[in-house]
Short mmCIF file of C-alpha atoms and ligand atoms in Angstrom, two decimals:
data_model
loop_
_atom_site.label_atom_id
_atom_site.label_comp_id
_atom_site.label_asym_id
_atom_site.label_seq_id
_atom_site.Cartn_x
_atom_site.Cartn_y
_atom_site.Cartn_z
CA MET A 1 22.51 25.25 -47.32
CA SER A 2 21.49 21.78 -46.26
CA ARG A 3 24.49 19.09 -46.18
CA PHE A 4 24.51 15.62 -44.86
CA TYR A 5 27.57 13.92 -43.62
CA ILE A 6 27.52 10.25 -42.59
CA THR A 7 30.26 7.95 -41.66
CA THR A 8 30.44 4.33 -40.55
CA PRO A 9 33.11 2.74 -38.31
CA ILE A 10 36.44 2.57 -39.95
CA TYR A 11 36.79 -1.10 -39.66
CA TYR A 12 39.55 -3.52 -38.64
CA VAL A 13 42.05 -5.02 -41.41
CA ASN A 14 42.53 -8.31 -39.18
CA ASP A 15 40.22 -9.95 -41.27
CA LYS A 16 38.17 -9.62 -44.46
CA PRO A 17 34.22 -7.97 -44.33
CA HIS A 18 31.87 -9.95 -43.26
CA LEU A 19 27.84 -9.22 -43.25
CA GLY A 20 27.66 -7.29 -39.79
CA HIS A 21 30.49 -4.44 -41.60
CA ALA A 22 28.15 -4.96 -44.44
CA TYR A 23 24.90 -4.05 -42.67
CA THR A 24 26.73 -0.51 -41.59
CA THR A 25 27.79 0.27 -44.74
CA LEU A 26 25.09 -0.18 -46.50
CA CYS A 27 22.89 1.37 -43.94
CA ALA A 28 25.07 4.41 -44.47
CA ASP A 29 24.92 3.90 -48.38
CA VAL A 30 20.93 4.02 -48.37
CA LEU A 31 20.95 7.03 -46.29
CA ALA A 32 23.78 9.09 -48.53
CA ARG A 33 21.95 8.30 -51.70
CA PHE A 34 18.70 9.40 -50.28
CA TYR A 35 20.34 12.55 -49.32
CA ARG A 36 21.79 13.46 -52.12
CA GLU A 37 18.88 13.14 -54.14
CA LYS A 38 17.20 15.33 -51.39
CA TYR A 39 20.07 18.14 -50.84
CA GLY A 40 22.58 17.36 -54.02
CA LYS A 41 25.33 15.24 -54.63
CA GLU A 42 27.84 17.79 -53.99
CA ASN A 43 26.34 18.59 -50.80
CA VAL A 44 26.26 14.72 -48.99
CA PHE A 45 29.82 13.42 -47.87
CA PHE A 46 29.87 9.37 -46.89
CA LEU A 47 32.78 8.49 -45.58
CA THR A 48 34.18 4.81 -44.66
CA GLY A 49 37.49 3.16 -44.48
CA THR A 50 39.88 1.42 -42.57
CA ASP A 51 41.68 1.17 -39.30
CA GLU A 52 45.19 -0.02 -40.04
CA HIS A 53 47.33 0.36 -36.76
CA GLY A 54 47.16 -1.20 -33.59
CA ALA A 55 48.39 -4.57 -31.82
CA LYS A 56 45.68 -6.74 -33.41
CA VAL A 57 46.77 -5.26 -37.36
CA GLN A 58 50.43 -5.70 -36.11
CA GLN A 59 49.97 -9.53 -34.84
CA SER A 60 47.61 -10.50 -37.87
CA ALA A 61 50.32 -9.46 -40.29
CA GLU A 62 53.37 -11.02 -38.46
CA ALA A 63 51.28 -14.11 -38.37
CA ALA A 64 50.71 -13.69 -42.21
CA GLY A 65 54.38 -13.20 -42.79
CA LEU A 66 53.95 -9.62 -44.12
CA THR A 67 54.60 -6.17 -43.22
CA PRO A 68 51.73 -4.60 -41.08
CA LEU A 69 51.50 -2.02 -43.96
CA GLU A 70 51.49 -4.86 -46.78
CA PHE A 71 48.92 -6.81 -44.72
CA ALA A 72 46.38 -3.91 -44.30
CA GLU A 73 47.01 -2.83 -48.02
CA LYS A 74 45.67 -6.34 -49.11
CA THR A 75 42.90 -6.58 -46.75
CA SER A 76 41.71 -2.58 -46.96
CA GLN A 77 41.40 -3.93 -50.59
CA THR A 78 38.94 -6.62 -49.45
CA PHE A 79 36.71 -4.36 -47.88
CA LYS A 80 36.97 -2.01 -51.09
CA ASP A 81 35.70 -5.10 -53.34
CA ALA A 82 33.04 -6.10 -51.28
CA TRP A 83 31.33 -2.37 -51.12
CA SER A 84 31.83 -2.50 -54.97
CA LYS A 85 30.23 -5.55 -55.12
CA LEU A 86 27.30 -4.31 -53.13
CA ASN A 87 27.12 -1.35 -55.08
CA ILE A 88 27.87 0.82 -52.44
CA ASN A 89 28.84 4.08 -53.40
CA TYR A 90 30.81 6.03 -50.13
CA ASP A 91 32.59 9.58 -51.38
CA TYR A 92 36.20 8.85 -49.96
CA PHE A 93 37.19 5.49 -48.62
CA ILE A 94 39.68 6.56 -45.51
CA ARG A 95 42.82 4.65 -44.34
CA THR A 96 44.22 5.44 -41.36
CA SER A 97 47.90 4.83 -42.53
CA ASP A 98 47.40 7.60 -44.71
CA SER A 99 49.93 10.12 -44.05
CA GLN A 100 47.50 13.17 -44.78
CA HIS A 101 45.46 11.83 -41.83
CA GLU A 102 48.41 10.85 -39.84
CA LYS A 103 49.28 14.59 -39.69
CA VAL A 104 45.73 15.54 -38.40
CA VAL A 105 45.85 13.02 -35.61
CA GLN A 106 49.18 14.48 -33.72
CA ASP A 107 48.10 18.10 -34.69
CA LEU A 108 44.63 17.02 -32.88
CA LEU A 109 46.64 15.97 -30.18
CA LYS A 110 48.87 18.61 -29.69
CA ARG A 111 46.25 20.80 -28.96
CA ILE A 112 44.49 18.33 -26.81
CA TYR A 113 48.12 18.43 -24.55
CA ASP A 114 48.68 22.24 -25.09
CA LYS A 115 45.32 22.48 -23.02
CA GLY A 116 46.57 20.38 -20.39
CA TYR A 117 44.51 17.36 -20.78
CA ILE A 118 46.81 15.01 -21.15
CA TYR A 119 49.96 13.99 -18.60
CA ALA A 120 52.40 11.11 -18.50
CA GLY A 121 51.56 8.17 -16.04
CA GLU A 122 51.93 4.28 -15.60
CA TYR A 123 49.51 2.03 -16.82
CA GLU A 124 48.71 -1.42 -15.36
CA GLY A 125 45.98 -3.59 -16.20
CA LEU A 126 44.45 -6.04 -18.54
CA TYR A 127 44.03 -5.18 -22.62
CA CYS A 128 41.93 -6.88 -24.92
CA VAL A 129 43.37 -7.08 -28.07
CA GLY A 130 40.32 -8.38 -29.73
CA CYS A 131 38.57 -5.09 -28.66
CA GLU A 132 41.69 -3.07 -28.60
CA LYS A 133 40.66 -1.84 -25.09
CA PHE A 134 41.88 -1.55 -21.64
CA LEU A 135 39.28 -4.12 -19.59
CA GLN A 136 37.97 -2.68 -16.42
CA THR A 137 37.03 -6.01 -13.80
CA ASP A 138 33.22 -5.34 -14.11
CA ASP A 139 34.15 -5.68 -18.30
CA LEU A 140 35.21 -9.72 -17.80
CA VAL A 141 32.67 -12.36 -17.65
CA ASN A 142 34.50 -15.28 -16.46
CA ASN A 143 37.96 -13.74 -16.12
CA VAL A 144 37.58 -13.13 -20.13
CA CYS A 145 36.21 -10.22 -22.75
CA PRO A 146 32.99 -11.57 -23.34
CA LEU A 147 33.33 -10.62 -26.92
CA HIS A 148 36.34 -12.19 -27.23
CA PRO A 149 36.12 -15.26 -25.22
CA ASN A 150 38.58 -17.48 -27.06
CA GLN A 151 41.06 -15.01 -26.21
CA LYS A 152 43.00 -14.03 -22.83
CA PRO A 153 43.52 -10.64 -21.66
CA VAL A 154 46.94 -9.23 -21.69
CA ALA A 155 48.64 -8.45 -18.33
CA GLN A 156 50.03 -4.01 -19.33
CA LYS A 157 52.12 -2.26 -17.18
CA GLU A 158 53.89 0.05 -18.84
CA LYS A 159 54.51 4.18 -18.88
CA ASN A 160 51.89 5.80 -21.22
CA TYR A 161 50.11 9.28 -21.67
CA PHE A 162 46.45 9.49 -20.38
CA PHE A 163 43.54 11.58 -20.84
CA LYS A 164 41.89 13.61 -18.67
CA LEU A 165 38.38 11.73 -19.25
CA SER A 166 37.40 12.55 -15.75
CA ALA A 167 36.94 16.27 -16.00
CA PHE A 168 34.77 16.25 -18.70
CA GLY A 169 31.29 14.10 -17.27
CA ASP A 170 29.52 17.05 -16.10
CA LYS A 171 30.28 18.51 -19.84
CA LEU A 172 29.22 15.30 -21.52
CA LEU A 173 25.63 15.37 -19.00
CA LYS A 174 25.43 19.11 -20.21
CA ALA A 175 25.96 18.53 -23.78
CA LEU A 176 23.64 15.69 -24.24
CA ASP A 177 21.00 17.87 -22.31
CA ASP A 178 21.34 20.68 -24.73
CA SER A 179 21.01 18.17 -27.28
CA ASP A 180 24.77 19.45 -29.17
CA TYR A 181 24.70 15.56 -29.47
CA LYS A 182 22.18 12.87 -29.43
CA ILE A 183 22.61 9.14 -28.67
CA VAL A 184 19.75 6.68 -30.64
CA PRO A 185 18.15 4.50 -30.01
CA ASP A 186 16.59 5.91 -26.10
CA GLY A 187 17.94 2.03 -24.57
CA ARG A 188 21.40 3.65 -25.54
CA TYR A 189 21.14 7.10 -24.46
CA LYS A 190 20.43 6.21 -21.39
CA GLU A 191 22.84 3.53 -20.93
CA ILE A 192 25.33 6.11 -21.90
CA VAL A 193 24.40 8.63 -19.42
CA GLY A 194 24.38 5.81 -16.78
CA LYS A 195 28.07 5.61 -17.31
CA ILE A 196 28.80 8.88 -16.90
CA ARG A 197 27.14 9.11 -13.91
CA HIS A 198 28.75 6.38 -12.52
CA GLY A 199 31.81 8.25 -12.76
CA LEU A 200 34.66 8.51 -15.52
CA GLU A 201 37.66 7.55 -15.04
CA ASP A 202 41.11 8.94 -17.01
CA ILE A 203 42.13 6.46 -20.19
CA SER A 204 45.29 5.75 -21.29
CA ILE A 205 45.93 7.11 -25.32
CA SER A 206 49.16 6.12 -25.74
CA ARG A 207 50.92 2.55 -25.85
CA ALA A 208 55.09 1.98 -25.62
CA GLY A 209 54.86 -1.54 -26.56
CA VAL A 210 53.09 -0.89 -30.12
CA SER A 211 54.87 0.53 -32.93
CA TRP A 212 53.00 0.07 -35.70
CA GLY A 213 50.96 3.49 -35.54
CA VAL A 214 51.16 7.08 -34.93
CA LYS A 215 54.29 8.49 -33.01
CA VAL A 216 52.66 10.95 -30.42
CA PRO A 217 54.00 14.12 -31.52
CA TRP A 218 56.09 15.12 -28.23
CA ASP A 219 56.89 11.50 -27.58
CA GLU A 220 58.23 9.73 -30.10
CA SER A 221 58.59 6.76 -28.01
CA GLN A 222 55.21 5.70 -27.72
CA THR A 223 52.49 5.46 -30.47
CA VAL A 224 48.89 6.88 -30.18
CA TYR A 225 46.65 4.51 -29.07
CA VAL A 226 44.62 2.84 -31.85
CA TRP A 227 41.09 3.99 -31.00
CA VAL A 228 41.91 7.68 -30.44
CA ASP A 229 43.96 7.48 -34.08
CA ALA A 230 40.54 5.89 -35.53
CA LEU A 231 38.08 7.98 -34.19
CA ILE A 232 39.91 10.96 -35.13
CA ASN A 233 39.48 9.53 -38.89
CA TYR A 234 36.19 11.26 -38.68
CA TYR A 235 37.58 14.66 -38.31
CA SER A 236 40.32 14.47 -40.64
CA ALA A 237 39.02 13.59 -43.87
CA THR A 238 37.23 16.87 -43.78
CA GLN A 239 40.43 18.19 -43.04
CA PHE A 240 42.35 16.91 -46.04
CA VAL A 241 39.87 15.67 -48.38
CA GLU A 242 39.37 18.16 -50.98
CA GLY A 243 36.08 20.17 -50.20
CA LYS A 244 34.92 18.59 -47.68
CA LYS A 245 36.38 21.20 -44.66
CA ASP A 246 32.46 22.76 -43.97
CA PHE A 247 31.18 19.31 -43.62
CA TRP A 248 32.71 18.76 -40.09
CA PRO A 249 30.63 18.07 -37.54
CA ALA A 250 29.45 14.61 -39.06
CA ASP A 251 25.42 14.73 -38.88
CA VAL A 252 25.59 10.92 -38.44
CA HIS A 253 28.11 8.14 -36.70
CA LEU A 254 26.30 4.76 -37.53
CA LEU A 255 27.83 1.67 -35.36
CA ALA A 256 27.09 -1.35 -33.82
CA LYS A 257 26.61 -1.31 -29.80
CA ASP A 258 30.28 -2.80 -29.58
CA ILE A 259 31.81 0.73 -29.74
CA LEU A 260 29.48 2.56 -28.46
CA TRP A 261 31.38 3.87 -25.50
CA PHE A 262 34.30 5.12 -27.90
CA HIS A 263 31.97 6.74 -30.02
CA ALA A 264 29.50 8.00 -27.25
CA ILE A 265 32.19 9.19 -24.51
CA ILE A 266 35.77 8.94 -25.52
CA TRP A 267 35.03 10.76 -28.99
CA GLU A 268 32.98 13.79 -27.53
CA ALA A 269 35.43 14.09 -24.61
CA LEU A 270 38.54 14.37 -27.07
CA LEU A 271 36.27 17.00 -29.43
CA LEU A 272 35.62 19.04 -26.35
CA ALA A 273 39.13 19.28 -25.33
CA ALA A 274 40.04 20.02 -28.37
CA GLU A 275 37.17 22.83 -28.29
CA LEU A 276 35.74 21.42 -31.71
CA PRO A 277 32.01 20.75 -32.21
CA LEU A 278 30.68 17.49 -31.66
CA PRO A 279 28.81 15.20 -34.32
CA LYS A 280 25.02 15.07 -34.01
CA ILE A 281 23.77 11.85 -33.80
CA ILE A 282 25.08 8.39 -32.82
CA ALA A 283 22.81 6.06 -34.13
CA THR A 284 23.55 2.69 -32.91
CA HIS A 285 22.54 -0.51 -34.16
CA GLY A 286 22.63 -4.39 -32.52
CA PHE A 287 24.70 -7.31 -33.50
CA PHE A 288 23.75 -10.24 -36.37
CA THR A 289 23.88 -13.18 -34.44
CA ILE A 290 24.08 -16.81 -35.89
CA ASP A 291 22.83 -19.30 -33.10
CA GLY A 292 22.52 -16.09 -30.66
CA GLN A 293 26.12 -15.61 -30.96
CA LYS A 294 27.62 -12.44 -32.31
CA MET A 295 29.18 -12.85 -35.76
CA SER A 296 32.65 -12.01 -35.36
CA LYS A 297 35.23 -12.35 -37.39
CA SER A 298 37.13 -13.78 -33.77
CA LEU A 299 34.42 -16.57 -33.12
CA GLY A 300 34.61 -17.68 -36.99
CA ASN A 301 31.17 -17.75 -37.54
CA VAL A 302 30.96 -15.37 -40.18
CA ILE A 303 28.76 -14.79 -43.45
CA ASP A 304 31.07 -13.16 -46.16
CA PRO A 305 28.70 -10.54 -48.55
CA ASN A 306 30.57 -11.82 -51.22
CA ASP A 307 28.77 -15.09 -51.17
CA LEU A 308 25.27 -13.54 -50.65
CA VAL A 309 25.64 -11.67 -53.64
CA ASP A 310 26.73 -14.78 -55.78
CA GLU A 311 23.61 -16.48 -54.91
CA PHE A 312 21.26 -13.78 -55.01
CA GLY A 313 22.46 -10.92 -57.01
CA VAL A 314 23.41 -7.59 -55.44
CA GLU A 315 20.53 -5.84 -55.39
CA ALA A 316 18.53 -8.61 -53.44
CA THR A 317 21.49 -8.93 -51.33
CA ARG A 318 20.89 -5.48 -49.93
CA TYR A 319 17.34 -6.06 -49.73
CA LEU A 320 18.17 -9.37 -47.84
CA ILE A 321 20.61 -7.60 -45.34
CA LEU A 322 18.46 -4.44 -44.39
CA SER A 323 15.16 -5.78 -44.15
CA GLN A 324 16.14 -8.60 -41.89
CA VAL A 325 16.25 -6.89 -38.41
CA PRO A 326 15.47 -3.88 -37.08
CA PHE A 327 17.95 -1.39 -36.74
CA GLU A 328 18.09 -1.29 -32.44
CA SER A 329 18.09 -4.94 -32.25
CA ASP A 330 20.34 -8.08 -32.19
CA GLY A 331 18.73 -10.41 -34.71
CA ASP A 332 19.58 -13.81 -35.26
CA ILE A 333 20.35 -14.74 -39.31
CA SER A 334 20.95 -17.59 -41.61
CA LEU A 335 20.81 -18.69 -45.37
CA LYS A 336 17.76 -20.60 -45.09
CA ARG A 337 15.74 -17.43 -43.77
CA PHE A 338 17.39 -15.19 -46.27
CA ARG A 339 16.70 -17.73 -49.41
CA GLU A 340 12.90 -18.50 -48.08
CA ARG A 341 12.59 -14.07 -47.85
CA TYR A 342 14.22 -14.16 -51.37
CA GLU A 343 11.10 -16.38 -52.75
CA SER A 344 8.90 -15.10 -50.79
CA ASP A 345 9.47 -11.00 -50.78
CA LEU A 346 11.41 -10.67 -54.19
CA ALA A 347 10.57 -13.51 -56.52
CA ASN A 348 6.88 -14.17 -55.55
CA GLY A 349 6.24 -9.96 -54.05
CA LEU A 350 7.68 -7.77 -56.11
CA GLY A 351 9.00 -9.39 -59.09
CA ASN A 352 5.60 -11.39 -59.55
CA THR A 353 3.03 -8.42 -59.02
CA PHE A 354 5.78 -6.12 -61.45
CA SER A 355 5.06 -8.88 -64.13
CA ARG A 356 1.31 -9.26 -63.79
CA VAL A 357 0.95 -5.66 -63.56
CA THR A 358 2.85 -4.99 -66.96
CA ASN A 359 1.42 -7.97 -68.27
CA MET A 360 -2.34 -7.02 -67.97
CA ILE A 361 -1.47 -3.36 -69.14
CA GLU A 362 0.22 -5.45 -72.31
CA LYS A 363 -3.29 -7.01 -72.87
CA PHE A 364 -5.66 -5.09 -71.47
CA GLY A 365 -4.05 -1.53 -71.34
CA ARG A 366 -3.17 -1.53 -75.21
CA GLY A 367 0.60 -1.06 -73.67
CA ARG A 368 -0.23 2.27 -71.69
CA PHE A 369 -1.75 3.39 -68.33
CA LYS A 370 -1.98 7.30 -67.19
CA GLN A 371 2.11 7.17 -65.54
CA GLY A 372 1.73 8.72 -62.42
CA GLU A 373 -0.82 11.47 -62.94
CA GLY A 374 -1.33 13.12 -59.46
CA GLY A 375 2.12 11.55 -57.85
CA ASN A 376 1.79 9.30 -55.34
CA GLN A 377 -1.97 9.75 -54.92
CA PHE A 378 -2.26 6.20 -53.76
CA THR A 379 0.79 5.77 -51.36
CA ALA A 380 0.66 9.41 -50.14
CA GLY A 381 0.13 8.17 -46.84
CA VAL A 382 2.81 6.30 -46.69
CA ALA A 383 5.57 8.50 -48.53
CA SER A 384 5.87 10.98 -45.59
CA ALA A 385 5.95 7.62 -43.05
CA ILE A 386 8.73 6.20 -45.17
CA GLU A 387 10.79 9.42 -45.01
CA SER A 388 10.33 9.84 -41.53
CA SER A 389 11.16 5.84 -40.59
CA LEU A 390 14.55 6.29 -42.89
CA ARG A 391 15.84 9.65 -41.16
CA ASN A 392 14.85 7.56 -37.77
CA PHE A 393 17.19 4.97 -39.24
CA LYS A 394 14.49 2.02 -39.47
CA PHE A 395 15.50 0.52 -42.87
CA ASP A 396 13.65 -2.47 -41.90
CA VAL A 397 10.17 -0.58 -40.97
CA VAL A 398 10.94 1.22 -44.89
CA LEU A 399 10.89 -1.56 -46.65
CA LEU A 400 8.02 -3.17 -44.85
CA ALA A 401 5.81 0.16 -45.79
CA ILE A 402 7.08 -0.18 -49.37
CA PHE A 403 6.43 -4.16 -49.58
CA ASN A 404 3.08 -3.90 -47.67
CA ILE A 405 2.20 -1.38 -51.12
CA ILE A 406 3.21 -4.12 -53.21
CA SER A 407 0.90 -6.89 -51.21
CA SER A 408 -1.83 -4.76 -51.93
CA ILE A 409 -1.55 -4.29 -55.47
CA ASP A 410 -1.58 -7.90 -55.56
CA GLU A 411 -4.66 -8.58 -53.19
CA GLU A 412 -5.99 -6.38 -55.23
CA ILE A 413 -5.81 -8.05 -58.27
CA GLU A 414 -7.23 -11.09 -56.76
CA LYS A 415 -9.89 -9.46 -55.79
CA THR A 416 -10.59 -7.68 -59.03
CA LYS A 417 -9.90 -10.33 -61.41
CA PRO A 418 -9.18 -8.38 -63.89
CA TRP A 419 -9.28 -11.13 -66.68
CA GLN A 420 -12.72 -11.66 -65.54
CA MET A 421 -13.48 -7.76 -66.52
CA ALA A 422 -12.23 -8.33 -69.34
CA LYS A 423 -14.44 -11.10 -70.39
CA ASP A 424 -17.38 -9.06 -68.98
CA GLY A 425 -16.30 -5.84 -71.34
CA LYS A 426 -15.50 -4.05 -68.34
CA GLU A 427 -12.75 -2.08 -70.32
CA ASN A 428 -13.00 1.26 -68.40
CA ALA A 429 -12.97 -0.17 -64.99
CA ILE A 430 -9.77 -2.05 -65.95
CA GLU A 431 -7.83 0.74 -67.34
CA LEU A 432 -8.86 2.43 -63.85
CA LEU A 433 -7.56 -0.16 -62.41
CA LEU A 434 -4.57 -0.31 -64.57
CA ASP A 435 -3.84 3.45 -63.89
CA LYS A 436 -3.49 2.74 -60.45
CA TRP A 437 -1.19 -0.08 -60.12
CA GLY A 438 1.21 0.99 -62.30
CA THR A 439 1.32 4.50 -60.84
CA MET A 440 1.86 2.41 -57.60
CA LEU A 441 4.28 0.86 -59.30
CA LEU A 442 6.53 3.56 -60.42
CA ASP A 443 5.86 5.11 -56.29
CA VAL A 444 7.55 1.63 -55.12
CA SER A 445 10.60 2.19 -57.47
CA MET A 446 10.63 5.79 -56.31
CA TYR A 447 10.49 4.99 -52.27
CA LEU A 448 13.11 1.82 -52.95
CA GLU A 449 15.74 3.63 -55.32
CA PRO A 450 18.19 3.97 -52.33
CA PHE A 451 17.98 0.58 -51.65
CA MET A 452 18.03 -0.83 -54.77
CA LEU A 453 19.08 1.34 -57.93
CA GLU A 454 18.92 -1.26 -61.10
CA THR A 455 16.02 -2.77 -60.04
CA THR A 456 14.11 0.56 -59.55
CA LYS A 457 15.38 1.85 -63.13
CA LYS A 458 14.21 -1.69 -64.72
CA MET A 459 10.76 -0.88 -63.13
CA GLU A 460 10.94 3.16 -64.29
CA ASP A 461 12.06 2.03 -67.62
CA ALA A 462 9.56 -0.27 -67.95
CA LEU A 463 6.74 1.50 -66.86
CA ARG A 464 7.70 4.61 -68.84
CA ALA A 465 7.98 2.69 -72.13
CA ASP A 466 5.84 4.36 -74.94
CA LYS A 467 4.28 0.40 -75.18
CA ILE A 468 4.42 -1.13 -71.74
CA THR A 469 5.23 -5.51 -72.48
CA LYS A 470 5.40 -8.11 -69.67
CA ALA A 471 8.70 -7.17 -67.93
CA ASP A 472 11.05 -10.33 -67.53
CA PRO A 473 11.01 -11.30 -63.88
CA LEU A 474 13.39 -9.27 -61.72
CA PHE A 475 14.26 -11.82 -59.35
CA PRO A 476 14.46 -15.23 -61.07
CA ARG A 477 13.38 -17.81 -58.98
CA LEU A 478 16.16 -19.61 -56.82
CA ASN A 479 15.98 -22.97 -58.51
CA LYS A 480 16.04 -21.59 -61.90
CA LYS A 481 19.10 -19.36 -61.08
O1 LIG B 1 35.56 -1.85 -34.26
N1 LIG B 1 27.00 -7.21 -36.45
O2 LIG B 1 36.41 -2.19 -36.34
P1 LIG B 1 35.06 -3.48 -36.45
C1 LIG B 1 26.55 -5.93 -36.90
N2 LIG B 1 38.21 -0.53 -35.87
N3 LIG B 1 27.24 -5.43 -36.79
C2 LIG B 1 28.42 -5.62 -37.24
C3 LIG B 1 29.13 -6.63 -36.40
C4 LIG B 1 27.61 -7.74 -36.01
N4 LIG B 1 27.73 -9.13 -35.89
N5 LIG B 1 30.25 -7.00 -36.11
C5 LIG B 1 30.40 -5.67 -36.80
C6 LIG B 1 35.93 -1.32 -35.13
N6 LIG B 1 29.99 -5.03 -37.16
C7 LIG B 1 37.08 -0.41 -34.74
C8 LIG B 1 36.14 0.74 -35.00
S1 LIG B 1 35.89 3.30 -35.51
C9 LIG B 1 36.44 4.98 -35.38
C10 LIG B 1 36.75 2.16 -35.29
C11 LIG B 1 30.12 -3.67 -37.38
O3 LIG B 1 36.29 -4.43 -37.74
C12 LIG B 1 29.34 -2.72 -36.46
O4 LIG B 1 29.26 -1.72 -37.46
O5 LIG B 1 35.57 -4.79 -35.34
C13 LIG B 1 30.58 -2.60 -36.05
O6 LIG B 1 30.32 -1.47 -34.83
C14 LIG B 1 31.90 -2.50 -36.69
O7 LIG B 1 31.55 -3.57 -37.75
C15 LIG B 1 33.06 -2.63 -35.43
O8 LIG B 1 33.78 -3.16 -36.69
#
């Protein structure tokens, strides 16, 4: 039986969601919808959630005058609300403060400890609270973390437990060689292989000075390092969410390149140490940037996805977010560009073409067309390309291929001028064209379904109606909204 288990990172609750988080979660939603259609709803598991422990959340809670749990609950809800507003249909929302998760973290860590891969030591070095990460000297740019240039790294010296990451270099290289797990795109794979070859050092996996987190099971004076706690969510959900035990290992962990190191090296090494199977694909996308700078909570240059939904509606927002930037690259985004793309691709492109075709079917086709006889006979060449691009996380390419179908209809309308043909009495020729365009638009609605659920439903209903009439605009012009 085919199954599909996809995860997003669990997001920090130190602030509300922005477009970067929305992008990863939407990518997962599209894939989950696509695989539900293929494998059946019960065979797909889409997990997202929030990362609630650690120094960063503890500090934000203090600043807000709340307990960490109160604070986490509040912000976690803003993620759930945003995902619901974006019509994102996850199967489970995990929170690391959930006691069921905490228990799995402790069990797994104890297992690794019992196998001799964890030892007590002393850590001395710099820590970036923004990344929740110990920094190596070569991580620093001008003495600060490049991802958090406005936060000074903190000097730390404390007793910690260490994980023998250094013992896993060869095993990780072999696992990659044997395709036990894959890192995509290829550039990221090469980067990780380079890092492993360069040599891995043991890492601290507990903190003495952070109280907000999971206690180390054999030494309650220590708290599990927030990243170890967080990574285990992917496995823990399968252990306590009903009916999901068989879903481990995950098929895809989706994330951006900022946290690839944790997902492609530390997580795999922990799993190898615990003798658990490895996730199959680590799929890494680039950053949304604003004026060339990574969009990030700590830099304060964020776009709130809720604002986009208010301006463009949910369907258009999903399209705009997913079509702007190739998955693997960084991409600068701006509201101005979103507005332009809304007008050109949605109001004019899809919306206008759909109105024109339904209008002509009403006028010249006596309200009917043959309704997709032969299935995707006009778009067959694109169908397999769309599927393969989707499996390879090329969301922008998929959308482009679908929107090319729409432009080709539009071009053909301009070329053939059915209104002129009607005057010339060429009814049969017009009907052939209308059948073709109607069928192509039904295909478009099928291909677009994981991206735009409501629009495609409207398109299907309109095209499958007993008597087709000119459709209302799918995407009203912005100044008329
Ligand atoms: O790192 N462009 O949480 P986080 C694209 N809690 N995607 C972006 C982005 C941007 N500018 N900014 C954020 C954490 N993202 C940890 C994860 S998982 C076990 C623990 C997205 O709130 C992208 O998916 O900082 C990135 O990897 C993630 O949000 C980081 O979210």
